[in-house]
Amino acid sequence: MRTFVEKLRREAGRHSLLSAFLAAVVLNFLVELLSRRSLLKPLFFMITRPHIFLYNTCIIFWCFSLLLLVRRRLFLGTVISIFWLLLGFVNLVLLGCRVTPFNGADLRLTKDAMTIAGKYLTWWHLALMAAGFLLLAAALVVLFRKLPRQQKTPSYVKGAVFAVFSLLALLGLSSVGMRTGLLASQFGNLAQAYLDYGFPYCFANSMINTGISKPDDYSVEAIQEIKEEAILPEEQVWAPLIEEKRPTAVDERGVAVTKQTPNIIFLQLESFSDPMKYLHMKCSADPIPNFRKLKEQYSSGYLWVPAVGAGTANTEFEVITGMNLDFFGPGEYPYKTVLQKEVCESLCFDLKEIGYHAQAIHNNSGTFYDRYTVFSQLGFDSFTSLEYMNGSDRTHMGWAKDEMLTKQIGTVMKSTSGADLIYTISVQGHGSYPEEKVLDSPVIRVSGLPTEEETNAMEYYVEQLREMDAFVGELIEYLENCGEETVLVMYGDHLPSLGLTEEKLENGDVFQTEYVIWDNIGLEKSKRDVEAYQLGAWVLDKIGIQKGTMFRYHQSWLQNLVHTEEETEGYLEDMEILEYDILYGNQDVFEGKIPYEATELHMGVQPITISQVMTQSQGLYVTGWNYTPSSVVYLNGEACETDVVSMNLLYCNDVTLEEGMNEITVCQVSEDNIVLSATEPCLFPYVERKNP
């Protein structure tokens, strides 16, 4: 053993860089093997794109250049190797349940991932992962103690110079690669980019490349030219506010008419798609008859979305803001980056200028994707999340069912006296989809899939679609009978994570879902395929509203059905300039200052109140209004174990009051223990009880 250790010590000091480069080659191959889940595909990648493979090897090799700065070279080399293999393994696992590869944006979603981990992984999966990390930590401790270290003190100056020089060389190669087209800095299709450019480069790019880079043609003059030539002039309209007298206009006959606008409801359906268009399987019955009938009767089409299998918030961002995510960093979630601190023009801000109320509804936690803070940056007045809802049935995987949303939409509509913009986000269709049989007698049978596991997962998904479609039918019936003029826009946010590929789809595009626009105001029926960032503009155009910079820009483009390649290129270039100016630039399109301020977002629309506090023995009773399973009693700033007896009664057992006045509040608390809102405090006196 001693001889072996001495040999390792000698070898660690010889040919360090050559050994490190060979290790980088092996690691790069193994990482690509895990990413592509094949032995032949990384070999084919090496042969057909050797320059890209070598470039990715250089990225890993740079990490090994740090070995020159330490004496424990073998140990640090082992840690670096484990790091890259772990990245490859995580990517392998994620690609098993979605299309999007592991990227830097995922690290910003760690909190959200932990919240829903239980819906994707069983307890023994989590236990196995924990055991694996403990074993890895123990192994690293042993290796740190056992692996030899250099006897000679390293030359820190030479090591630092080499590390810096190699980093600069790597950055130089990147710059040359991007200028010559060998590498790409923006990835329209992230999954394809990982296959084209390799995991190390794409992952590193996603870590450091966020936001929108300043376009070469960005200037005050460029913005002014776009405003004059590519943005429709604003047309003034008025929403039907009861408390205000609406302005009137005169028609061509000289008759005074009142201009008014309808409620606009966006319904973003989680993972909603048409399984009858899956070419590799068959369903025993149509799971979405209501949605299909609506497509035949009203305006509809395909919708290009920026995500596949996951990424709800990014489709949401494009629809609400009219902004194209292709210009942002690879896999970036603006909810987690720029919108954490910047206000952004949106449908909400634009429609509120003409009297609308902007409301959001989501039957999932309000903290997911940080919506409880981000929605104020987008101009929403209220946000009703699951923490403010009662009576939710759950799917087998624990997601709230969508049928509860009809009542929530009705409640929000009744809470205001005028026109509403209501953005509703459903969750029932969310993955994962269990491969074990959880439906004893599925209403719709699926056939044609190669394995029982795939059939079970698909039948479970189809069952969720059937119930979601039934909810769509109930919502339409409610809107038809509520007596308010309304436009309802429904669409799938992305395809489900069920291994769908282009050759398995009738339309041959995994980035397409479908939309339909129902209305009770007689809108002209039309068929058109649009991008998610164009959907808001398309809906407003059909209603006759021309508001908002991005939306009027898209409306100008949508006036024509056919565009040349040159026109399309110009459209995208100007779009990038506008987006950069609004979020990162000088805001010249707004004459130098964005005219919007973040709202004071009100969580929920039904007031949660305390009417009375009572004590009995060691128990505390709190009565009031609109309590939900997320209601928690706080006594003097500390949370109490709370039983929600009903919508009007909370009970806390074994409570100790302090002498004097005690402050009691009821807070709505998320699953990750974040207080979303609190009632006005109620002061309750301590009364000493004397024994009889």
XYZ file of C-alpha atoms in Angstrom:
692
model
C 0.000 0.000 0.000
C 2.799 2.383 0.899
C 4.478 1.683 -2.442
C 1.235 2.475 -4.265
C 0.836 5.771 -2.402
C 4.417 6.754 -3.195
C 3.792 5.987 -6.847
C 0.686 8.192 -6.830
C 2.664 10.996 -5.222
C 5.350 10.787 -7.893
C 2.857 10.617 -10.744
C 0.897 13.574 -9.356
C 3.950 15.733 -9.831
C 4.734 14.566 -13.350
C 2.960 15.638 -16.514
C 0.161 17.251 -14.463
C -1.293 19.255 -17.327
C -1.195 16.371 -19.808
C -2.920 14.095 -17.293
C -5.474 16.820 -16.592
C -6.215 17.275 -20.294
C -6.709 13.539 -20.802
C -9.004 13.507 -17.761
C -10.963 16.400 -19.305
C -11.399 14.423 -22.545
C -12.735 11.406 -20.633
C -15.029 13.549 -18.477
C -16.391 15.400 -21.483
C -17.212 12.105 -23.172
C -18.918 10.737 -20.032
C -20.952 13.913 -19.557
C -22.126 13.760 -23.184
C -22.918 10.082 -22.754
C -25.168 10.927 -19.785
C -26.737 13.881 -21.608
C -27.459 11.951 -24.798
C -28.286 8.697 -22.980
C -26.419 6.713 -25.595
C -22.929 5.361 -26.239
C -23.012 5.905 -29.986
C -24.361 9.473 -29.982
C -21.377 11.036 -28.154
C -19.032 9.126 -30.481
C -20.929 10.527 -33.460
C -20.712 14.011 -31.870
C -16.936 13.640 -31.514
C -16.508 12.556 -35.133
C -18.859 15.035 -36.803
C -18.089 18.067 -34.622
C -14.548 17.525 -33.323
C -13.875 21.262 -32.927
C -16.933 21.651 -30.655
C -15.984 18.560 -28.652
C -12.451 19.918 -28.219
C -13.793 23.308 -27.160
C -15.981 21.687 -24.456
C -12.951 19.680 -23.329
C -11.069 22.968 -22.913
C -13.835 24.264 -20.627
C -13.403 21.265 -18.329
C -9.620 21.472 -18.662
C -9.667 25.041 -17.374
C -11.147 23.736 -14.119
C -8.153 21.389 -13.850
C -5.773 24.339 -14.294
C -6.606 25.198 -10.683
C -4.622 22.102 -9.640
C -1.438 24.132 -10.091
C -2.468 26.288 -7.130
C -2.763 23.507 -4.524
C -0.670 20.726 -3.051
C -3.579 18.266 -2.890
C -3.826 17.916 -6.648
C -5.242 14.413 -6.704
C -7.972 15.328 -4.242
C -8.988 18.527 -6.056
C -8.885 16.669 -9.379
C -11.249 14.080 -7.892
C -13.633 16.790 -6.661
C -13.658 18.480 -10.092
C -14.345 15.137 -11.780
C -17.219 14.372 -9.387
C -18.642 17.861 -9.969
C -18.881 17.391 -13.741
C -20.230 13.866 -13.420
C -22.895 15.094 -11.001
C -23.944 17.770 -13.494
C -24.227 15.114 -16.180
C -26.201 12.829 -13.879
C -28.639 15.589 -12.873
C -29.164 16.350 -16.564
C -29.840 12.658 -17.198
C -32.501 12.589 -14.466
C -34.187 15.818 -15.609
C -34.309 14.690 -19.235
C -36.190 11.644 -18.024
C -39.130 13.821 -16.981
C -38.881 16.846 -19.301
C -37.412 18.010 -22.613
C -35.419 20.998 -21.320
C -31.838 20.094 -20.251
C -30.309 21.080 -16.920
C -29.306 24.751 -17.062
C -28.383 27.726 -14.922
C -32.010 28.806 -14.542
C -32.717 25.570 -12.650
C -30.340 26.658 -9.907
C -32.478 29.770 -9.418
C -35.537 27.528 -9.042
C -34.101 25.382 -6.243
C -36.696 26.563 -3.713
C -39.574 25.846 -6.096
C -38.085 22.461 -7.013
C -37.881 21.464 -3.354
C -41.525 22.440 -2.891
C -42.782 20.051 -5.589
C -40.125 17.333 -5.261
C -42.577 15.089 -3.450
C -44.874 15.061 -6.477
C -42.089 13.735 -8.708
C -40.112 11.548 -6.296
C -41.287 8.958 -3.795
C -39.995 8.932 -0.213
C -37.559 6.162 -1.008
C -36.183 8.165 -3.952
C -35.533 11.068 -1.588
C -34.046 8.736 1.033
C -31.791 7.158 -1.563
C -30.602 10.578 -2.724
C -29.882 11.658 0.842
C -27.968 8.434 1.486
C -26.011 8.946 -1.727
C -24.961 12.466 -0.736
C -23.937 11.272 2.730
C -21.840 8.482 1.223
C -20.270 10.937 -1.207
C -19.415 13.328 1.622
C -17.900 10.470 3.644
C -15.896 9.294 0.625
C -14.520 12.797 0.070
C -13.418 12.983 3.700
C -11.583 9.658 3.354
C -9.993 10.721 0.067
C -8.888 14.012 1.578
C -7.065 12.124 4.302
C -5.677 9.288 2.201
C -4.734 10.789 -1.149
C -1.119 12.042 -1.300
C -0.211 15.685 -1.653
C 2.728 17.403 -3.258
C 5.779 17.683 -1.035
C 6.972 20.735 -2.894
C 5.126 24.006 -2.400
C 3.496 24.990 -5.720
C 4.496 28.145 -7.535
C 1.385 30.202 -6.886
C 2.419 32.973 -9.259
C 3.007 30.603 -12.173
C -0.190 28.700 -11.374
C -2.270 31.876 -11.213
C -0.753 33.196 -14.449
C -1.523 29.943 -16.235
C -5.119 29.846 -14.885
C -5.772 33.447 -15.945
C -4.073 32.972 -19.333
C -6.045 29.803 -20.074
C -9.303 31.537 -19.058
C -8.563 34.468 -21.374
C -7.715 32.046 -24.170
C -10.998 30.247 -23.570
C -12.938 33.509 -23.697
C -11.085 34.424 -26.883
C -12.056 31.104 -28.466
C -15.662 31.743 -27.440
C -15.654 35.179 -29.043
C -14.166 33.847 -32.288
C -16.620 30.947 -32.293
C -19.615 33.277 -31.927
C -18.391 35.692 -34.617
C -17.784 32.865 -37.086
C -21.046 31.079 -36.275
C -19.388 27.956 -34.847
C -20.948 28.764 -31.475
C -24.252 30.417 -30.599
C -24.892 32.785 -27.702
C -28.687 32.680 -28.011
C -30.531 29.375 -28.143
C -33.975 29.375 -29.722
C -34.295 25.680 -28.897
C -32.370 24.904 -25.720
C -32.646 21.124 -26.074
C -31.263 21.216 -29.611
C -28.498 23.612 -28.568
C -27.213 21.099 -26.012
C -27.007 18.514 -28.792
C -25.313 20.918 -31.209
C -22.848 22.628 -28.876
C -22.356 20.189 -26.000
C -23.305 20.204 -22.335
C -20.289 22.065 -20.806
C -20.584 25.082 -23.114
C -24.387 25.346 -22.940
C -24.506 24.921 -19.171
C -21.731 27.485 -18.625
C -23.446 29.874 -21.049
C -26.744 29.566 -19.171
C -24.967 30.376 -15.894
C -23.437 33.677 -17.001
C -25.628 34.761 -19.905
C -28.797 36.358 -18.518
C -30.905 39.268 -19.638
C -30.801 40.870 -23.080
C -27.463 41.973 -24.510
C -27.367 45.505 -25.897
C -28.232 45.301 -29.609
C -25.658 46.785 -31.974
C -28.234 49.107 -33.521
C -29.676 50.370 -30.234
C -29.984 54.179 -30.150
C -32.497 56.951 -29.563
C -32.815 57.331 -33.327
C -33.536 53.612 -33.772
C -36.293 53.742 -31.131
C -37.835 56.800 -32.735
C -37.819 55.148 -36.153
C -39.523 52.037 -34.756
C -42.168 54.184 -33.042
C -42.923 56.042 -36.256
C -42.851 53.142 -38.702
C -43.614 49.897 -36.854
C -45.962 50.718 -33.963
C -49.646 51.409 -34.543
C -50.980 54.671 -33.111
C -52.852 54.321 -29.848
C -56.632 54.249 -30.108
C -58.491 55.560 -27.058
C -61.166 53.279 -25.623
C -62.958 53.177 -22.294
C -63.774 50.281 -20.016
C -67.344 50.152 -18.639
C -66.802 51.443 -15.100
C -70.085 51.782 -13.248
C -68.857 54.476 -10.878
C -67.801 56.769 -13.749
C -69.773 58.186 -16.631
C -68.383 56.702 -19.797
C -67.344 59.067 -22.599
C -69.402 58.939 -25.749
C -68.474 59.157 -29.384
C -70.434 59.864 -32.552
C -70.838 57.243 -35.278
C -71.009 57.866 -39.024
C -74.721 58.655 -38.746
C -74.135 61.321 -36.115
C -75.653 59.168 -33.382
C -74.034 59.286 -29.932
C -72.665 55.891 -28.931
C -70.913 54.660 -25.836
C -67.605 52.882 -26.400
C -67.088 50.025 -23.988
C -64.943 46.940 -23.628
C -65.622 43.436 -22.278
C -64.058 41.445 -19.489
C -60.940 39.684 -20.804
C -60.078 36.348 -19.192
C -56.925 34.427 -20.024
C -57.063 30.780 -18.989
C -53.642 29.156 -19.138
C -54.235 25.397 -19.005
C -51.374 23.408 -17.504
C -49.812 20.928 -19.992
C -53.038 20.979 -22.039
C -52.885 19.383 -25.487
C -54.928 17.242 -27.876
C -53.944 13.556 -27.509
C -56.048 12.745 -30.590
C -53.175 14.375 -32.527
C -50.560 12.009 -31.083
C -49.679 9.737 -33.997
C -48.174 6.915 -31.908
C -51.303 6.040 -29.881
C -55.079 5.977 -29.873
C -57.755 6.995 -27.356
C -61.014 5.074 -26.965
C -62.938 8.394 -26.796
C -62.322 12.111 -27.261
C -60.956 13.481 -23.955
C -61.519 17.161 -24.866
C -64.925 17.421 -26.627
C -65.722 20.889 -25.205
C -62.420 22.422 -26.287
C -62.741 20.794 -29.725
C -66.268 22.154 -30.212
C -65.096 25.625 -29.230
C -62.290 25.438 -31.819
C -64.888 24.735 -34.499
C -67.125 27.633 -33.486
C -64.693 30.383 -32.464
C -61.323 31.864 -33.385
C -58.482 29.397 -32.814
C -55.099 28.218 -34.006
C -51.733 26.864 -32.972
C -49.710 28.737 -30.366
C -45.896 28.648 -30.387
C -44.710 28.573 -26.784
C -41.142 28.915 -25.399
C -41.169 25.721 -23.343
C -41.688 21.965 -23.549
C -42.607 19.704 -20.623
C -41.963 22.498 -18.084
C -41.541 26.276 -17.911
C -45.085 27.508 -17.298
C -43.879 30.900 -16.077
C -42.094 31.633 -19.350
C -45.179 31.120 -21.510
C -47.002 33.258 -18.968
C -44.349 35.988 -19.233
C -44.577 36.123 -23.029
C -48.386 36.373 -23.033
C -48.560 39.031 -20.291
C -45.729 41.246 -21.596
C -45.679 40.615 -25.347
C -41.930 39.986 -25.074
C -39.997 37.278 -26.907
C -37.877 35.113 -24.591
C -35.489 34.172 -27.405
C -33.532 37.352 -26.673
C -32.945 36.463 -23.020
C -30.296 34.113 -21.657
C -30.577 30.369 -22.367
C -33.343 28.834 -20.267
C -33.755 32.082 -18.303
C -36.844 32.764 -16.194
C -37.378 36.562 -16.107
C -39.544 36.014 -13.001
C -36.329 34.971 -11.233
C -34.030 37.605 -12.724
C -35.008 41.007 -14.120
C -38.565 41.105 -12.703
C -37.205 40.702 -9.190
C -36.320 44.390 -9.325
C -37.709 45.973 -12.510
C -41.236 46.979 -13.496
C -42.286 45.798 -16.949
C -44.976 47.056 -19.289
C -47.759 44.478 -19.483
C -51.360 43.817 -20.414
C -52.230 44.794 -16.841
C -50.641 48.244 -16.916
C -51.908 48.980 -20.426
C -55.529 47.948 -19.802
C -55.667 49.643 -16.403
C -55.085 52.935 -18.240
C -58.532 52.503 -19.805
C -60.308 51.469 -16.614
C -59.712 47.742 -16.271
C -59.019 45.948 -12.993
C -56.129 43.453 -13.265
C -56.573 40.223 -11.311
C -54.637 36.938 -11.204
C -55.832 33.494 -10.087
C -53.800 30.309 -9.602
C -54.872 27.086 -7.887
C -51.336 26.428 -6.679
C -49.057 28.081 -4.138
C -48.640 31.824 -4.513
C -44.885 31.562 -3.898
C -44.226 29.286 -6.890
C -42.003 31.192 -9.363
C -42.186 34.094 -6.857
C -45.526 35.167 -8.303
C -46.568 36.707 -4.968
C -43.898 39.392 -5.495
C -43.405 39.411 -9.285
C -47.074 40.071 -10.074
C -46.791 43.527 -8.534
C -44.030 44.291 -11.068
C -46.461 43.323 -13.823
C -49.270 45.542 -12.572
C -51.747 43.090 -11.059
C -54.051 44.523 -8.399
C -54.879 41.212 -6.727
C -53.659 37.627 -6.752
C -55.835 34.780 -5.518
C -53.607 31.753 -5.004
C -54.467 28.342 -3.539
C -53.861 29.672 -0.026
C -57.055 31.734 -0.437
C -59.271 28.908 -1.726
C -61.485 26.353 -0.013
C -62.811 22.978 -1.091
C -60.118 21.837 -3.495
C -60.191 18.238 -4.662
C -56.750 16.815 -5.463
C -55.346 14.595 -8.163
C -53.463 11.401 -7.313
C -50.234 13.431 -7.556
C -51.512 16.066 -5.148
C -52.311 18.913 -7.541
C -55.504 20.917 -7.023
C -58.172 20.154 -9.597
C -59.232 22.918 -11.967
C -62.985 22.656 -11.391
C -62.590 25.029 -8.421
C -61.501 27.844 -10.742
C -65.015 28.556 -12.045
C -66.081 29.718 -8.586
C -62.865 31.716 -8.159
C -63.305 33.503 -11.492
C -66.895 34.327 -10.571
C -65.830 35.678 -7.183
C -63.206 37.930 -8.774
C -65.665 39.229 -11.374
C -68.174 40.115 -8.632
C -65.511 41.853 -6.547
C -65.261 44.796 -8.970
C -67.771 47.177 -10.493
C -66.193 47.441 -13.914
C -64.324 45.546 -16.603
C -61.793 42.944 -15.500
C -58.607 41.508 -16.920
C -58.366 38.119 -15.201
C -55.284 35.988 -15.772
C -56.028 32.442 -14.595
C -53.345 29.764 -14.314
C -54.501 26.168 -13.917
C -52.440 23.335 -12.409
C -54.354 20.048 -12.673
C -52.509 18.751 -15.741
C -49.088 19.161 -14.102
C -46.653 16.227 -14.122
C -45.324 13.902 -13.161
C -47.541 11.181 -14.610
C -47.323 7.918 -12.625
C -46.114 4.869 -14.508
C -47.757 2.528 -12.010
C -51.470 1.864 -12.433
C -53.398 4.340 -10.270
C -56.673 4.353 -12.237
C -58.628 1.150 -11.719
C -61.186 1.872 -14.433
C -60.113 4.808 -16.616
C -62.975 6.422 -18.515
C -60.807 6.634 -21.636
C -58.507 3.785 -22.604
C -55.200 4.330 -24.381
C -53.695 1.837 -26.827
C -50.688 1.602 -29.117
C -47.921 2.417 -26.624
C -45.039 -0.078 -26.334
C -44.984 -0.566 -22.553
C -47.463 -0.851 -19.717
C -45.670 1.975 -17.867
C -46.121 4.395 -20.786
C -49.773 3.370 -21.102
C -50.404 3.982 -17.397
C -48.774 7.415 -17.533
C -50.707 8.409 -20.664
C -54.056 7.178 -19.304
C -53.480 9.199 -16.142
C -52.681 12.305 -18.230
C -55.716 11.768 -20.474
C -57.935 11.480 -17.382
C -56.689 14.870 -16.173
C -57.410 16.319 -19.630
C -60.946 14.903 -19.539
C -61.620 16.595 -16.201
C -59.975 19.853 -17.299
C -62.157 19.872 -20.421
C -65.250 19.338 -18.255
C -64.171 22.394 -16.245
C -63.884 24.378 -19.498
C -67.491 23.432 -20.306
C -68.689 24.508 -16.849
C -66.827 27.810 -17.095
C -68.360 28.603 -20.495
C -71.818 27.850 -19.098
C -71.193 30.162 -16.154
C -69.972 32.998 -18.379
C -72.944 32.592 -20.715
C -75.324 33.027 -17.789
C -73.538 35.682 -15.720
C -74.793 38.584 -17.817
C -71.416 40.239 -18.513
C -69.753 40.781 -21.856
C -66.645 38.602 -21.828
C -63.830 37.338 -24.000
C -62.198 34.105 -22.780
C -58.800 33.075 -24.180
C -57.798 29.455 -23.456
C -54.526 27.744 -24.344
C -52.022 25.128 -23.228
C -48.849 26.509 -21.670
C -46.674 23.672 -23.051
C -46.851 20.008 -24.013
C -46.684 17.416 -21.212
C -43.435 15.679 -20.247
C -44.389 12.368 -21.832
C -41.549 11.852 -24.280
C -43.305 13.550 -27.186
C -41.187 14.195 -30.277
C -41.889 15.879 -33.603
C -42.477 12.597 -35.412
C -45.142 11.656 -32.842
C -47.231 14.797 -33.425
C -49.673 15.569 -36.217
C -48.389 19.154 -36.456
C -44.742 18.044 -36.110
C -43.736 20.730 -33.592
C -43.158 20.127 -29.863
C -43.257 23.891 -29.239
C -46.860 24.248 -30.401
C -50.008 24.034 -28.308
C -53.472 25.284 -29.286
C -55.617 28.247 -28.313
C -59.256 29.233 -28.713
C -60.999 32.594 -28.137
C -64.571 32.254 -26.860
C -66.720 35.385 -26.630
C -70.321 36.529 -26.218
C -69.900 39.843 -28.067
C -69.947 38.567 -31.640
C -66.249 38.686 -32.549
C -65.468 37.621 -36.098
C -64.229 34.031 -36.293
C -60.726 33.604 -37.682
C -58.038 30.953 -37.890
C -54.444 31.988 -37.273
C -51.284 30.533 -35.747
C -49.466 32.986 -33.468
C -46.539 33.156 -31.066
C -47.221 33.321 -27.324
C -45.812 36.866 -27.275
C -48.310 37.835 -30.013
C -51.390 36.325 -28.371
C -52.272 39.361 -26.230
C -51.923 41.683 -29.221
C -54.054 39.354 -31.350
C -56.843 39.284 -28.740
C -56.801 43.063 -28.198
C -56.844 43.618 -31.960
C -59.961 41.469 -32.337
C -61.672 43.451 -29.573
C -60.558 46.760 -31.085
C -58.103 47.894 -28.418
C -54.776 49.426 -29.433
C -52.818 49.933 -26.221
C -49.267 49.253 -25.098
C -45.923 49.519 -26.854
C -45.208 45.826 -27.447
C -48.820 44.975 -28.234
C -49.252 47.750 -30.817
C -45.912 46.702 -32.315
C -47.214 43.149 -32.783
C -50.587 44.396 -34.036
C -48.813 46.276 -36.804
C -47.069 43.038 -37.805
C -50.241 40.930 -37.556
C -52.076 43.137 -40.051
C -50.490 41.066 -42.836
C -50.673 37.282 -43.108
C -47.593 36.851 -45.309
C -44.129 38.308 -44.707
C -40.857 38.011 -46.551
C -37.765 36.602 -44.853
C -36.237 40.088 -44.796
C -39.347 41.543 -43.152
C -39.334 38.809 -40.516
C -35.674 39.464 -39.739
C -36.354 43.173 -39.343
C -39.385 42.471 -37.152
C -37.274 40.369 -34.773
C -34.380 42.837 -34.724
C -36.657 45.754 -33.846
C -38.428 43.616 -31.241
C -35.115 42.932 -29.513
C -34.306 46.657 -29.482
C -37.687 47.467 -27.918
C -37.358 44.781 -25.255
C -33.838 45.894 -24.361
C -34.919 49.535 -24.158
C -37.878 48.786 -21.865
C -36.107 46.453 -19.434
C -32.394 47.304 -19.621
C -31.919 50.454 -21.679
C -32.759 54.134 -21.402
C -36.512 53.624 -21.890
C -36.451 56.011 -24.821
C -39.711 54.530 -26.080
C -41.288 56.150 -22.978
C -39.365 59.412 -23.471
C -36.764 58.387 -20.898
C -38.879 57.176 -17.971
C -41.152 54.165 -17.675
C -44.636 55.409 -16.756
C -45.500 52.470 -14.488
C -44.971 51.751 -10.799
C -45.166 48.407 -9.022
C -48.592 47.867 -7.485
C -49.380 47.041 -3.888
C -50.492 43.512 -4.700
C -53.478 42.403 -2.640
C -53.479 38.693 -1.945
C -57.000 37.331 -2.402
C -60.168 39.323 -3.114
C -62.319 38.139 -0.215
C -61.304 39.928 3.005
C -60.039 37.662 5.775
C -61.060 39.122 9.120
C -61.228 38.417 12.822
C -64.583 39.093 14.507
C -64.091 37.551 17.946
C -61.487 35.764 20.090
C -62.444 33.398 22.906
C -60.567 31.118 25.296
C -61.597 27.854 26.876
C -59.229 25.967 29.181
C -55.919 26.103 27.293
C -57.604 26.486 23.886
C -58.038 29.612 21.785
C -60.984 30.118 19.418
C -60.880 32.701 16.628
C -64.016 33.477 14.646
C -64.164 35.536 11.488
C -64.568 35.282 7.741
C -63.038 33.496 4.751
C -60.573 31.208 6.532
C -58.940 28.465 4.468
C -56.667 25.459 5.169
C -53.729 27.890 4.895
C -54.960 30.121 7.733
C -52.687 30.174 10.768
C -53.242 32.000 14.068
C -50.293 34.082 15.261
C -50.113 34.964 18.942
C -47.752 37.857 19.724
C -45.876 37.230 16.494
C -45.500 33.460 16.950
C -47.354 30.879 14.871
C -49.729 28.580 16.771
C -50.710 25.047 15.842
C -54.003 25.837 14.114
C -56.992 23.639 13.310
C -59.246 25.099 10.596
C -62.678 24.045 11.826
C -64.579 25.950 9.131
C -64.424 29.078 6.982
C -65.467 31.013 10.090
C -63.683 29.242 12.954
C -60.067 28.504 13.889
C -58.938 26.635 16.996
C -55.547 26.507 18.708
C -54.921 24.002 21.480
C -52.555 24.498 24.436
C -52.036 28.260 24.073
C -50.338 30.342 26.766
C -51.352 33.996 26.928
C -49.002 36.649 28.265
C -49.990 39.086 30.991
C -51.598 42.243 29.680
C -52.819 42.593 26.091
C -52.057 39.882 23.546
C -51.879 40.571 19.803
C -53.644 38.002 17.633
C -53.574 37.899 13.841
C -54.606 35.368 11.221
C -52.059 34.884 8.447
C -52.264 33.024 5.152
C -49.131 30.873 5.064
C -47.737 28.997 2.054
C -46.407 25.426 2.065
C -42.864 26.787 2.236
C -43.810 28.772 5.350
C -43.980 32.245 3.803
C -46.612 34.635 5.185
C -48.557 35.980 2.209
C -50.926 38.272 4.108
C -52.185 38.992 7.605
C -55.347 40.395 9.143
C -55.424 43.538 11.189
C -54.199 42.605 14.692
C -56.769 41.939 17.355
C -55.857 42.795 20.967
C -57.029 40.250 23.505
C -56.567 40.690 27.282
C -55.049 38.107 29.587
C -57.482 37.183 32.353
C -56.163 35.177 35.257
C -58.456 32.307 36.082
C -58.901 31.625 39.802
C -59.701 28.215 41.213
C -63.214 28.047 42.687
